[in-house]
Amino acid sequence: MSITRTPPRFFVPDIAIVGERAVLSGDERHHLRVRRVRPGAQVELFDNRGRVFDAVVESLSSDRVELRVTERRSRARESPLDLTLAVALLKADKLDLVIEKATELGVRRIVLFTCARTLGGSSAARIERWRRIAVSAAKQCGRSVVPAIEGPEPLAALATRRADLRLVCWEAAAPSDAPPLADALPLAATASSVLIIVGPEGGFAEAEIIALRDTGAQALSLGPRILRGETAAIVAVALAQARWGDGALIGS
């Protein structure tokens, strides 16, 4: 039995595709060379507009790879849900995990924010690292879009981000105050856009929850156990996709 091999995938900005020509540079050029891809090889490209291309490598140099696009096609691997994950700055390795798994789970954007109990920090180098992690995860899972990494911004700035549902995960709430996300009863049956807000390792201060509620966010529980920040973010995204995104498609 023959096995069909999936061609290697590379991310290329839309501005680097003109007509039937495409160019890889920077990290993606390096990745192609590490994979030992040679001229004449078939590859798959995807850009930041959700387009997918079959292409052939034509030439390699020290700073760029030139390719010829042979086919444009669509790939139905993007969620119908416009899902934004807003997560407090966690310690670097934990945020690495969140960005990787949130990308695999189909979020459109990841917004980093600071609040009273934030422990993690950011820098230009870390933000660039998180963007590379998102690109790598999108390539691995077959997505045609890389989620945007935005922020860091103060918690109060989340008030300007609109969505059909604005949800904040709060471990300290009683069930009567924060119904579980897995429970379909308290929430809308359908939603085209959802904002999920997950706090830092030490949790939100109660005053922050009050302020978020005042901006229209609904506090929700993720269950009877207290989850770490990175676990809460991944669980919340998976539940939201099951309710309003990929799961809604499967159930239809």
JSON list of C-alpha atoms in Angstrom, two decimals:
[
{"chain": "A", "resi": 1, "resn": "MET", "atom": "CA", "xyz": [0.00, 0.00, 0.00]},
{"chain": "A", "resi": 2, "resn": "SER", "atom": "CA", "xyz": [1.42, 3.38, -1.01]},
{"chain": "A", "resi": 3, "resn": "ILE", "atom": "CA", "xyz": [1.45, 6.27, 1.44]},
{"chain": "A", "resi": 4, "resn": "THR", "atom": "CA", "xyz": [0.73, 9.77, 0.19]},
{"chain": "A", "resi": 5, "resn": "ARG", "atom": "CA", "xyz": [3.16, 12.18, 1.76]},
{"chain": "A", "resi": 6, "resn": "THR", "atom": "CA", "xyz": [1.93, 15.64, 2.68]},
{"chain": "A", "resi": 7, "resn": "PRO", "atom": "CA", "xyz": [4.19, 18.30, 1.15]},
{"chain": "A", "resi": 8, "resn": "PRO", "atom": "CA", "xyz": [5.99, 20.59, 3.60]},
{"chain": "A", "resi": 9, "resn": "ARG", "atom": "CA", "xyz": [4.02, 23.73, 4.50]},
{"chain": "A", "resi": 10, "resn": "PHE", "atom": "CA", "xyz": [5.37, 27.28, 4.73]},
{"chain": "A", "resi": 11, "resn": "PHE", "atom": "CA", "xyz": [3.85, 30.60, 5.74]},
{"chain": "A", "resi": 12, "resn": "VAL", "atom": "CA", "xyz": [4.29, 33.45, 3.28]},
{"chain": "A", "resi": 13, "resn": "PRO", "atom": "CA", "xyz": [2.92, 36.99, 3.74]},
{"chain": "A", "resi": 14, "resn": "ASP", "atom": "CA", "xyz": [0.40, 37.91, 1.05]},
{"chain": "A", "resi": 15, "resn": "ILE", "atom": "CA", "xyz": [2.65, 40.76, -0.12]},
{"chain": "A", "resi": 16, "resn": "ALA", "atom": "CA", "xyz": [5.27, 38.13, -1.03]},
{"chain": "A", "resi": 17, "resn": "ILE", "atom": "CA", "xyz": [2.93, 36.50, -3.58]},
{"chain": "A", "resi": 18, "resn": "VAL", "atom": "CA", "xyz": [2.57, 38.34, -6.88]},
{"chain": "A", "resi": 19, "resn": "GLY", "atom": "CA", "xyz": [0.77, 36.56, -9.68]},
{"chain": "A", "resi": 20, "resn": "GLU", "atom": "CA", "xyz": [2.36, 33.13, -10.06]},
{"chain": "A", "resi": 21, "resn": "ARG", "atom": "CA", "xyz": [5.51, 34.06, -8.14]},
{"chain": "A", "resi": 22, "resn": "ALA", "atom": "CA", "xyz": [6.18, 33.74, -4.43]},
{"chain": "A", "resi": 23, "resn": "VAL", "atom": "CA", "xyz": [9.19, 34.47, -2.25]},
{"chain": "A", "resi": 24, "resn": "LEU", "atom": "CA", "xyz": [10.18, 33.03, 1.12]},
{"chain": "A", "resi": 25, "resn": "SER", "atom": "CA", "xyz": [12.64, 34.90, 3.32]},
{"chain": "A", "resi": 26, "resn": "GLY", "atom": "CA", "xyz": [13.67, 35.13, 6.95]},
{"chain": "A", "resi": 27, "resn": "ASP", "atom": "CA", "xyz": [12.59, 32.29, 9.26]},
{"chain": "A", "resi": 28, "resn": "GLU", "atom": "CA", "xyz": [10.61, 30.48, 6.58]},
{"chain": "A", "resi": 29, "resn": "ARG", "atom": "CA", "xyz": [13.59, 30.47, 4.18]},
{"chain": "A", "resi": 30, "resn": "HIS", "atom": "CA", "xyz": [15.68, 29.02, 7.00]},
{"chain": "A", "resi": 31, "resn": "HIS", "atom": "CA", "xyz": [13.01, 26.42, 7.77]},
{"chain": "A", "resi": 32, "resn": "LEU", "atom": "CA", "xyz": [12.88, 25.33, 4.13]},
{"chain": "A", "resi": 33, "resn": "ARG", "atom": "CA", "xyz": [16.66, 24.87, 4.04]},
{"chain": "A", "resi": 34, "resn": "VAL", "atom": "CA", "xyz": [16.61, 22.92, 7.33]},
{"chain": "A", "resi": 35, "resn": "ARG", "atom": "CA", "xyz": [13.99, 20.62, 5.79]},
{"chain": "A", "resi": 36, "resn": "ARG", "atom": "CA", "xyz": [16.45, 20.07, 2.91]},
{"chain": "A", "resi": 37, "resn": "VAL", "atom": "CA", "xyz": [13.88, 21.08, 0.33]},
{"chain": "A", "resi": 38, "resn": "ARG", "atom": "CA", "xyz": [15.53, 21.35, -3.08]},
{"chain": "A", "resi": 39, "resn": "PRO", "atom": "CA", "xyz": [14.61, 23.08, -6.36]},
{"chain": "A", "resi": 40, "resn": "GLY", "atom": "CA", "xyz": [11.85, 21.17, -8.11]},
{"chain": "A", "resi": 41, "resn": "ALA", "atom": "CA", "xyz": [10.19, 20.11, -4.86]},
{"chain": "A", "resi": 42, "resn": "GLN", "atom": "CA", "xyz": [6.45, 20.54, -4.33]},
{"chain": "A", "resi": 43, "resn": "VAL", "atom": "CA", "xyz": [5.42, 22.58, -1.27]},
{"chain": "A", "resi": 44, "resn": "GLU", "atom": "CA", "xyz": [2.28, 24.11, 0.16]},
{"chain": "A", "resi": 45, "resn": "LEU", "atom": "CA", "xyz": [2.05, 27.80, 1.05]},
{"chain": "A", "resi": 46, "resn": "PHE", "atom": "CA", "xyz": [-0.51, 29.70, 3.09]},
{"chain": "A", "resi": 47, "resn": "ASP", "atom": "CA", "xyz": [-0.75, 33.42, 3.72]},
{"chain": "A", "resi": 48, "resn": "ASN", "atom": "CA", "xyz": [-2.24, 35.80, 6.26]},
{"chain": "A", "resi": 49, "resn": "ARG", "atom": "CA", "xyz": [-5.45, 36.09, 4.23]},
{"chain": "A", "resi": 50, "resn": "GLY", "atom": "CA", "xyz": [-6.43, 32.44, 4.54]},
{"chain": "A", "resi": 51, "resn": "ARG", "atom": "CA", "xyz": [-5.35, 31.41, 1.04]},
{"chain": "A", "resi": 52, "resn": "VAL", "atom": "CA", "xyz": [-3.60, 28.12, 0.27]},
{"chain": "A", "resi": 53, "resn": "PHE", "atom": "CA", "xyz": [-1.26, 27.54, -2.67]},
{"chain": "A", "resi": 54, "resn": "ASP", "atom": "CA", "xyz": [0.53, 24.61, -4.23]},
{"chain": "A", "resi": 55, "resn": "ALA", "atom": "CA", "xyz": [3.96, 25.72, -5.41]},
{"chain": "A", "resi": 56, "resn": "VAL", "atom": "CA", "xyz": [7.25, 24.45, -6.82]},
{"chain": "A", "resi": 57, "resn": "VAL", "atom": "CA", "xyz": [10.63, 25.60, -5.51]},
{"chain": "A", "resi": 58, "resn": "GLU", "atom": "CA", "xyz": [12.57, 27.18, -8.37]},
{"chain": "A", "resi": 59, "resn": "SER", "atom": "CA", "xyz": [15.70, 28.62, -6.76]},
{"chain": "A", "resi": 60, "resn": "LEU", "atom": "CA", "xyz": [17.41, 29.06, -3.40]},
{"chain": "A", "resi": 61, "resn": "SER", "atom": "CA", "xyz": [19.90, 31.72, -2.37]},
{"chain": "A", "resi": 62, "resn": "SER", "atom": "CA", "xyz": [21.42, 32.94, 0.88]},
{"chain": "A", "resi": 63, "resn": "ASP", "atom": "CA", "xyz": [18.53, 35.30, 1.60]},
{"chain": "A", "resi": 64, "resn": "ARG", "atom": "CA", "xyz": [15.49, 34.10, -0.35]},
{"chain": "A", "resi": 65, "resn": "VAL", "atom": "CA", "xyz": [13.67, 31.20, -1.94]},
{"chain": "A", "resi": 66, "resn": "GLU", "atom": "CA", "xyz": [11.76, 31.76, -5.17]},
{"chain": "A", "resi": 67, "resn": "LEU", "atom": "CA", "xyz": [8.74, 29.61, -5.98]},
{"chain": "A", "resi": 68, "resn": "ARG", "atom": "CA", "xyz": [6.24, 29.21, -8.79]},
{"chain": "A", "resi": 69, "resn": "VAL", "atom": "CA", "xyz": [2.58, 28.93, -7.75]},
{"chain": "A", "resi": 70, "resn": "THR", "atom": "CA", "xyz": [0.87, 26.07, -9.60]},
{"chain": "A", "resi": 71, "resn": "GLU", "atom": "CA", "xyz": [-2.57, 26.09, -7.96]},
{"chain": "A", "resi": 72, "resn": "ARG", "atom": "CA", "xyz": [-4.72, 28.15, -5.61]},
{"chain": "A", "resi": 73, "resn": "ARG", "atom": "CA", "xyz": [-7.24, 26.27, -3.52]},
{"chain": "A", "resi": 74, "resn": "SER", "atom": "CA", "xyz": [-9.39, 26.55, -0.46]},
{"chain": "A", "resi": 75, "resn": "ARG", "atom": "CA", "xyz": [-9.06, 24.50, 2.70]},
{"chain": "A", "resi": 76, "resn": "ALA", "atom": "CA", "xyz": [-11.98, 24.20, 5.11]},
{"chain": "A", "resi": 77, "resn": "ARG", "atom": "CA", "xyz": [-9.96, 24.01, 8.31]},
{"chain": "A", "resi": 78, "resn": "GLU", "atom": "CA", "xyz": [-10.83, 27.41, 9.76]},
{"chain": "A", "resi": 79, "resn": "SER", "atom": "CA", "xyz": [-13.51, 27.63, 12.43]},
{"chain": "A", "resi": 80, "resn": "PRO", "atom": "CA", "xyz": [-16.70, 29.55, 11.59]},
{"chain": "A", "resi": 81, "resn": "LEU", "atom": "CA", "xyz": [-16.42, 31.17, 15.03]},
{"chain": "A", "resi": 82, "resn": "ASP", "atom": "CA", "xyz": [-14.59, 34.48, 15.33]},
{"chain": "A", "resi": 83, "resn": "LEU", "atom": "CA", "xyz": [-12.93, 33.57, 18.63]},
{"chain": "A", "resi": 84, "resn": "THR", "atom": "CA", "xyz": [-10.64, 35.92, 20.54]},
{"chain": "A", "resi": 85, "resn": "LEU", "atom": "CA", "xyz": [-8.68, 34.66, 23.54]},
{"chain": "A", "resi": 86, "resn": "ALA", "atom": "CA", "xyz": [-7.62, 37.44, 25.90]},
{"chain": "A", "resi": 87, "resn": "VAL", "atom": "CA", "xyz": [-5.11, 36.02, 28.37]},
{"chain": "A", "resi": 88, "resn": "ALA", "atom": "CA", "xyz": [-3.12, 37.73, 31.10]},
{"chain": "A", "resi": 89, "resn": "LEU", "atom": "CA", "xyz": [0.64, 37.69, 30.71]},
{"chain": "A", "resi": 90, "resn": "LEU", "atom": "CA", "xyz": [1.70, 34.35, 32.19]},
{"chain": "A", "resi": 91, "resn": "LYS", "atom": "CA", "xyz": [5.22, 33.14, 32.77]},
{"chain": "A", "resi": 92, "resn": "ALA", "atom": "CA", "xyz": [6.94, 32.70, 29.41]},
{"chain": "A", "resi": 93, "resn": "ASP", "atom": "CA", "xyz": [6.86, 28.89, 29.08]},
{"chain": "A", "resi": 94, "resn": "LYS", "atom": "CA", "xyz": [3.19, 28.77, 30.08]},
{"chain": "A", "resi": 95, "resn": "LEU", "atom": "CA", "xyz": [2.25, 31.41, 27.54]},
{"chain": "A", "resi": 96, "resn": "ASP", "atom": "CA", "xyz": [4.21, 29.48, 24.89]},
{"chain": "A", "resi": 97, "resn": "LEU", "atom": "CA", "xyz": [1.88, 26.53, 25.53]},
{"chain": "A", "resi": 98, "resn": "VAL", "atom": "CA", "xyz": [-1.28, 28.65, 25.44]},
{"chain": "A", "resi": 99, "resn": "ILE", "atom": "CA", "xyz": [-0.36, 30.25, 22.12]},
{"chain": "A", "resi": 100, "resn": "GLU", "atom": "CA", "xyz": [0.53, 26.92, 20.53]},
{"chain": "A", "resi": 101, "resn": "LYS", "atom": "CA", "xyz": [-2.66, 25.15, 21.65]},
{"chain": "A", "resi": 102, "resn": "ALA", "atom": "CA", "xyz": [-4.98, 28.11, 21.05]},
{"chain": "A", "resi": 103, "resn": "THR", "atom": "CA", "xyz": [-3.65, 28.25, 17.49]},
{"chain": "A", "resi": 104, "resn": "GLU", "atom": "CA", "xyz": [-4.30, 24.54, 17.02]},
{"chain": "A", "resi": 105, "resn": "LEU", "atom": "CA", "xyz": [-7.82, 25.03, 18.41]},
{"chain": "A", "resi": 106, "resn": "GLY", "atom": "CA", "xyz": [-8.66, 27.70, 15.85]},
{"chain": "A", "resi": 107, "resn": "VAL", "atom": "CA", "xyz": [-8.65, 31.09, 17.61]},
{"chain": "A", "resi": 108, "resn": "ARG", "atom": "CA", "xyz": [-8.59, 34.13, 15.32]},
{"chain": "A", "resi": 109, "resn": "ARG", "atom": "CA", "xyz": [-6.54, 36.32, 17.66]},
{"chain": "A", "resi": 110, "resn": "ILE", "atom": "CA", "xyz": [-4.76, 36.20, 21.02]},
{"chain": "A", "resi": 111, "resn": "VAL", "atom": "CA", "xyz": [-4.77, 39.40, 23.09]},
{"chain": "A", "resi": 112, "resn": "LEU", "atom": "CA", "xyz": [-2.24, 39.69, 25.91]},
{"chain": "A", "resi": 113, "resn": "PHE", "atom": "CA", "xyz": [-3.12, 41.94, 28.83]},
{"chain": "A", "resi": 114, "resn": "THR", "atom": "CA", "xyz": [-1.85, 43.08, 32.21]},
{"chain": "A", "resi": 115, "resn": "CYS", "atom": "CA", "xyz": [-3.80, 43.28, 35.46]},
{"chain": "A", "resi": 116, "resn": "ALA", "atom": "CA", "xyz": [-3.24, 43.55, 39.23]},
{"chain": "A", "resi": 117, "resn": "ARG", "atom": "CA", "xyz": [-1.80, 40.04, 39.71]},
{"chain": "A", "resi": 118, "resn": "THR", "atom": "CA", "xyz": [0.12, 39.65, 36.46]},
{"chain": "A", "resi": 119, "resn": "LEU", "atom": "CA", "xyz": [3.41, 37.82, 37.01]},
{"chain": "A", "resi": 120, "resn": "GLY", "atom": "CA", "xyz": [4.69, 37.41, 33.48]},
{"chain": "A", "resi": 121, "resn": "GLY", "atom": "CA", "xyz": [6.40, 40.05, 31.38]},
{"chain": "A", "resi": 122, "resn": "SER", "atom": "CA", "xyz": [6.85, 40.81, 27.72]},
{"chain": "A", "resi": 123, "resn": "SER", "atom": "CA", "xyz": [9.45, 42.24, 25.42]},
{"chain": "A", "resi": 124, "resn": "ALA", "atom": "CA", "xyz": [9.83, 42.73, 21.71]},
{"chain": "A", "resi": 125, "resn": "ALA", "atom": "CA", "xyz": [11.85, 39.50, 21.57]},
{"chain": "A", "resi": 126, "resn": "ARG", "atom": "CA", "xyz": [9.20, 37.51, 23.44]},
{"chain": "A", "resi": 127, "resn": "ILE", "atom": "CA", "xyz": [6.38, 38.86, 21.29]},
{"chain": "A", "resi": 128, "resn": "GLU", "atom": "CA", "xyz": [8.31, 37.87, 18.18]},
{"chain": "A", "resi": 129, "resn": "ARG", "atom": "CA", "xyz": [8.87, 34.42, 19.70]},
{"chain": "A", "resi": 130, "resn": "TRP", "atom": "CA", "xyz": [5.13, 34.04, 20.36]},
{"chain": "A", "resi": 131, "resn": "ARG", "atom": "CA", "xyz": [4.39, 34.98, 16.75]},
{"chain": "A", "resi": 132, "resn": "ARG", "atom": "CA", "xyz": [6.83, 32.32, 15.55]},
{"chain": "A", "resi": 133, "resn": "ILE", "atom": "CA", "xyz": [5.13, 29.77, 17.79]},
{"chain": "A", "resi": 134, "resn": "ALA", "atom": "CA", "xyz": [1.75, 30.67, 16.26]},
{"chain": "A", "resi": 135, "resn": "VAL", "atom": "CA", "xyz": [3.16, 30.29, 12.72]},
{"chain": "A", "resi": 136, "resn": "SER", "atom": "CA", "xyz": [4.70, 26.91, 13.59]},
{"chain": "A", "resi": 137, "resn": "ALA", "atom": "CA", "xyz": [1.46, 25.65, 15.17]},
{"chain": "A", "resi": 138, "resn": "ALA", "atom": "CA", "xyz": [-0.60, 26.82, 12.17]},
{"chain": "A", "resi": 139, "resn": "LYS", "atom": "CA", "xyz": [1.73, 24.96, 9.82]},
{"chain": "A", "resi": 140, "resn": "GLN", "atom": "CA", "xyz": [1.56, 21.78, 11.89]},
{"chain": "A", "resi": 141, "resn": "CYS", "atom": "CA", "xyz": [-2.23, 21.63, 12.23]},
{"chain": "A", "resi": 142, "resn": "GLY", "atom": "CA", "xyz": [-3.03, 22.56, 8.65]},
{"chain": "A", "resi": 143, "resn": "ARG", "atom": "CA", "xyz": [-4.57, 25.97, 9.24]},
{"chain": "A", "resi": 144, "resn": "SER", "atom": "CA", "xyz": [-4.65, 28.55, 6.47]},
{"chain": "A", "resi": 145, "resn": "VAL", "atom": "CA", "xyz": [-4.57, 31.54, 8.86]},
{"chain": "A", "resi": 146, "resn": "VAL", "atom": "CA", "xyz": [-2.10, 32.45, 11.59]},
{"chain": "A", "resi": 147, "resn": "PRO", "atom": "CA", "xyz": [-3.84, 34.07, 14.57]},
{"chain": "A", "resi": 148, "resn": "ALA", "atom": "CA", "xyz": [-2.77, 37.62, 15.37]},
{"chain": "A", "resi": 149, "resn": "ILE", "atom": "CA", "xyz": [-0.84, 38.17, 18.62]},
{"chain": "A", "resi": 150, "resn": "GLU", "atom": "CA", "xyz": [-1.93, 41.54, 20.00]},
{"chain": "A", "resi": 151, "resn": "GLY", "atom": "CA", "xyz": [-0.99, 43.61, 23.07]},
{"chain": "A", "resi": 152, "resn": "PRO", "atom": "CA", "xyz": [0.07, 43.64, 25.78]},
{"chain": "A", "resi": 153, "resn": "GLU", "atom": "CA", "xyz": [-2.62, 46.11, 26.84]},
{"chain": "A", "resi": 154, "resn": "PRO", "atom": "CA", "xyz": [-4.19, 46.99, 30.20]},
{"chain": "A", "resi": 155, "resn": "LEU", "atom": "CA", "xyz": [-7.19, 44.98, 31.30]},
{"chain": "A", "resi": 156, "resn": "ALA", "atom": "CA", "xyz": [-9.43, 48.04, 30.98]},
{"chain": "A", "resi": 157, "resn": "ALA", "atom": "CA", "xyz": [-8.70, 48.19, 27.23]},
{"chain": "A", "resi": 158, "resn": "LEU", "atom": "CA", "xyz": [-10.64, 44.94, 26.72]},
{"chain": "A", "resi": 159, "resn": "ALA", "atom": "CA", "xyz": [-13.81, 47.01, 27.16]},
{"chain": "A", "resi": 160, "resn": "THR", "atom": "CA", "xyz": [-13.38, 48.27, 23.60]},
{"chain": "A", "resi": 161, "resn": "ARG", "atom": "CA", "xyz": [-13.25, 44.76, 22.10]},
{"chain": "A", "resi": 162, "resn": "ARG", "atom": "CA", "xyz": [-16.73, 43.79, 20.99]},
{"chain": "A", "resi": 163, "resn": "ALA", "atom": "CA", "xyz": [-18.20, 40.34, 20.43]},
{"chain": "A", "resi": 164, "resn": "ASP", "atom": "CA", "xyz": [-21.59, 38.63, 20.51]},
{"chain": "A", "resi": 165, "resn": "LEU", "atom": "CA", "xyz": [-20.52, 37.05, 23.79]},
{"chain": "A", "resi": 166, "resn": "ARG", "atom": "CA", "xyz": [-17.93, 38.47, 26.19]},
{"chain": "A", "resi": 167, "resn": "LEU", "atom": "CA", "xyz": [-16.98, 35.84, 28.77]},
{"chain": "A", "resi": 168, "resn": "VAL", "atom": "CA", "xyz": [-14.60, 36.00, 31.70]},
{"chain": "A", "resi": 169, "resn": "CYS", "atom": "CA", "xyz": [-13.45, 32.81, 33.45]},
{"chain": "A", "resi": 170, "resn": "TRP", "atom": "CA", "xyz": [-13.55, 33.27, 37.23]},
{"chain": "A", "resi": 171, "resn": "GLU", "atom": "CA", "xyz": [-12.52, 30.51, 39.59]},
{"chain": "A", "resi": 172, "resn": "ALA", "atom": "CA", "xyz": [-13.79, 32.26, 42.73]},
{"chain": "A", "resi": 173, "resn": "ALA", "atom": "CA", "xyz": [-17.44, 32.58, 41.74]},
{"chain": "A", "resi": 174, "resn": "ALA", "atom": "CA", "xyz": [-20.26, 30.57, 43.25]},
{"chain": "A", "resi": 175, "resn": "PRO", "atom": "CA", "xyz": [-22.21, 28.50, 40.67]},
{"chain": "A", "resi": 176, "resn": "SER", "atom": "CA", "xyz": [-25.15, 30.90, 40.97]},
{"chain": "A", "resi": 177, "resn": "ASP", "atom": "CA", "xyz": [-22.88, 33.80, 40.00]},
{"chain": "A", "resi": 178, "resn": "ALA", "atom": "CA", "xyz": [-20.97, 32.05, 37.23]},
{"chain": "A", "resi": 179, "resn": "PRO", "atom": "CA", "xyz": [-22.67, 29.17, 35.41]},
{"chain": "A", "resi": 180, "resn": "PRO", "atom": "CA", "xyz": [-20.31, 26.60, 33.88]},
{"chain": "A", "resi": 181, "resn": "LEU", "atom": "CA", "xyz": [-19.29, 27.18, 30.28]},
{"chain": "A", "resi": 182, "resn": "ALA", "atom": "CA", "xyz": [-20.11, 23.55, 29.50]},
{"chain": "A", "resi": 183, "resn": "ASP", "atom": "CA", "xyz": [-23.75, 24.16, 30.51]},
{"chain": "A", "resi": 184, "resn": "ALA", "atom": "CA", "xyz": [-25.74, 25.22, 27.47]},
{"chain": "A", "resi": 185, "resn": "LEU", "atom": "CA", "xyz": [-28.66, 26.71, 29.38]},
{"chain": "A", "resi": 186, "resn": "PRO", "atom": "CA", "xyz": [-27.39, 30.15, 30.51]},
{"chain": "A", "resi": 187, "resn": "LEU", "atom": "CA", "xyz": [-25.72, 31.09, 27.23]},
{"chain": "A", "resi": 188, "resn": "ALA", "atom": "CA", "xyz": [-26.78, 31.93, 23.68]},
{"chain": "A", "resi": 189, "resn": "ALA", "atom": "CA", "xyz": [-27.51, 28.97, 21.43]},
{"chain": "A", "resi": 190, "resn": "THR", "atom": "CA", "xyz": [-25.56, 30.59, 18.60]},
{"chain": "A", "resi": 191, "resn": "ALA", "atom": "CA", "xyz": [-22.79, 33.16, 18.38]},
{"chain": "A", "resi": 192, "resn": "SER", "atom": "CA", "xyz": [-20.64, 34.33, 15.51]},
{"chain": "A", "resi": 193, "resn": "SER", "atom": "CA", "xyz": [-18.02, 36.02, 17.69]},
{"chain": "A", "resi": 194, "resn": "VAL", "atom": "CA", "xyz": [-16.84, 35.28, 21.24]},
{"chain": "A", "resi": 195, "resn": "LEU", "atom": "CA", "xyz": [-14.29, 36.98, 23.49]},
{"chain": "A", "resi": 196, "resn": "ILE", "atom": "CA", "xyz": [-12.90, 34.77, 26.29]},
{"chain": "A", "resi": 197, "resn": "ILE", "atom": "CA", "xyz": [-10.94, 36.48, 29.07]},
{"chain": "A", "resi": 198, "resn": "VAL", "atom": "CA", "xyz": [-8.61, 34.38, 31.26]},
{"chain": "A", "resi": 199, "resn": "GLY", "atom": "CA", "xyz": [-6.72, 35.85, 34.19]},
{"chain": "A", "resi": 200, "resn": "PRO", "atom": "CA", "xyz": [-3.20, 35.44, 35.60]},
{"chain": "A", "resi": 201, "resn": "GLU", "atom": "CA", "xyz": [-1.73, 32.74, 37.86]},
{"chain": "A", "resi": 202, "resn": "GLY", "atom": "CA", "xyz": [-3.10, 34.48, 40.96]},
{"chain": "A", "resi": 203, "resn": "GLY", "atom": "CA", "xyz": [-6.57, 35.01, 39.49]},
{"chain": "A", "resi": 204, "resn": "PHE", "atom": "CA", "xyz": [-8.54, 38.21, 39.06]},
{"chain": "A", "resi": 205, "resn": "ALA", "atom": "CA", "xyz": [-9.15, 40.62, 41.91]},
{"chain": "A", "resi": 206, "resn": "GLU", "atom": "CA", "xyz": [-12.88, 40.91, 42.67]},
{"chain": "A", "resi": 207, "resn": "ALA", "atom": "CA", "xyz": [-12.83, 44.57, 41.67]},
{"chain": "A", "resi": 208, "resn": "GLU", "atom": "CA", "xyz": [-11.57, 43.55, 38.23]},
{"chain": "A", "resi": 209, "resn": "ILE", "atom": "CA", "xyz": [-14.44, 41.09, 37.81]},
{"chain": "A", "resi": 210, "resn": "ILE", "atom": "CA", "xyz": [-16.89, 43.84, 38.76]},
{"chain": "A", "resi": 211, "resn": "ALA", "atom": "CA", "xyz": [-15.31, 46.18, 36.22]},
{"chain": "A", "resi": 212, "resn": "LEU", "atom": "CA", "xyz": [-15.46, 43.51, 33.50]},
{"chain": "A", "resi": 213, "resn": "ARG", "atom": "CA", "xyz": [-19.11, 42.81, 34.27]},
{"chain": "A", "resi": 214, "resn": "ASP", "atom": "CA", "xyz": [-19.84, 46.51, 34.03]},
{"chain": "A", "resi": 215, "resn": "THR", "atom": "CA", "xyz": [-18.55, 46.38, 30.43]},
{"chain": "A", "resi": 216, "resn": "GLY", "atom": "CA", "xyz": [-20.91, 43.53, 29.55]},
{"chain": "A", "resi": 217, "resn": "ALA", "atom": "CA", "xyz": [-18.72, 40.51, 30.23]},
{"chain": "A", "resi": 218, "resn": "GLN", "atom": "CA", "xyz": [-20.40, 37.46, 31.78]},
{"chain": "A", "resi": 219, "resn": "ALA", "atom": "CA", "xyz": [-18.48, 35.59, 34.46]},
{"chain": "A", "resi": 220, "resn": "LEU", "atom": "CA", "xyz": [-18.27, 31.83, 33.93]},
{"chain": "A", "resi": 221, "resn": "SER", "atom": "CA", "xyz": [-16.93, 28.84, 35.80]},
{"chain": "A", "resi": 222, "resn": "LEU", "atom": "CA", "xyz": [-14.80, 26.10, 34.24]},
{"chain": "A", "resi": 223, "resn": "GLY", "atom": "CA", "xyz": [-15.84, 23.58, 36.85]},
{"chain": "A", "resi": 224, "resn": "PRO", "atom": "CA", "xyz": [-15.37, 22.71, 40.53]},
{"chain": "A", "resi": 225, "resn": "ARG", "atom": "CA", "xyz": [-11.56, 22.63, 40.50]},
{"chain": "A", "resi": 226, "resn": "ILE", "atom": "CA", "xyz": [-9.20, 25.60, 40.29]},
{"chain": "A", "resi": 227, "resn": "LEU", "atom": "CA", "xyz": [-7.27, 25.42, 37.03]},
{"chain": "A", "resi": 228, "resn": "ARG", "atom": "CA", "xyz": [-3.91, 26.95, 36.27]},
{"chain": "A", "resi": 229, "resn": "GLY", "atom": "CA", "xyz": [-4.00, 29.92, 33.92]},
{"chain": "A", "resi": 230, "resn": "GLU", "atom": "CA", "xyz": [-2.67, 27.97, 30.95]},
{"chain": "A", "resi": 231, "resn": "THR", "atom": "CA", "xyz": [-5.08, 25.08, 31.55]},
{"chain": "A", "resi": 232, "resn": "ALA", "atom": "CA", "xyz": [-8.04, 27.43, 31.91]},
{"chain": "A", "resi": 233, "resn": "ALA", "atom": "CA", "xyz": [-7.24, 29.16, 28.62]},
{"chain": "A", "resi": 234, "resn": "ILE", "atom": "CA", "xyz": [-7.00, 25.90, 26.66]},
{"chain": "A", "resi": 235, "resn": "VAL", "atom": "CA", "xyz": [-10.13, 24.40, 28.24]},
{"chain": "A", "resi": 236, "resn": "ALA", "atom": "CA", "xyz": [-12.18, 27.56, 27.66]},
{"chain": "A", "resi": 237, "resn": "VAL", "atom": "CA", "xyz": [-11.20, 27.76, 23.99]},
{"chain": "A", "resi": 238, "resn": "ALA", "atom": "CA", "xyz": [-11.99, 24.06, 23.44]},
{"chain": "A", "resi": 239, "resn": "LEU", "atom": "CA", "xyz": [-15.42, 24.41, 25.08]},
{"chain": "A", "resi": 240, "resn": "ALA", "atom": "CA", "xyz": [-16.24, 27.54, 23.07]},
{"chain": "A", "resi": 241, "resn": "GLN", "atom": "CA", "xyz": [-15.33, 25.78, 19.82]},
{"chain": "A", "resi": 242, "resn": "ALA", "atom": "CA", "xyz": [-17.48, 22.81, 20.82]},
{"chain": "A", "resi": 243, "resn": "ARG", "atom": "CA", "xyz": [-20.44, 25.10, 21.56]},
{"chain": "A", "resi": 244, "resn": "TRP", "atom": "CA", "xyz": [-20.30, 27.70, 18.77]},
{"chain": "A", "resi": 245, "resn": "GLY", "atom": "CA", "xyz": [-17.51, 26.79, 16.38]},
{"chain": "A", "resi": 246, "resn": "ASP", "atom": "CA", "xyz": [-16.17, 23.48, 15.07]},
{"chain": "A", "resi": 247, "resn": "GLY", "atom": "CA", "xyz": [-18.52, 21.43, 17.25]},
{"chain": "A", "resi": 248, "resn": "ALA", "atom": "CA", "xyz": [-21.55, 23.26, 15.90]},
{"chain": "A", "resi": 249, "resn": "LEU", "atom": "CA", "xyz": [-20.48, 22.27, 12.37]},
{"chain": "A", "resi": 250, "resn": "ILE", "atom": "CA", "xyz": [-19.99, 18.63, 13.35]},
{"chain": "A", "resi": 251, "resn": "GLY", "atom": "CA", "xyz": [-23.40, 18.51, 14.98]},
{"chain": "A", "resi": 252, "resn": "SER", "atom": "CA", "xyz": [-25.23, 20.12, 12.07]}
]
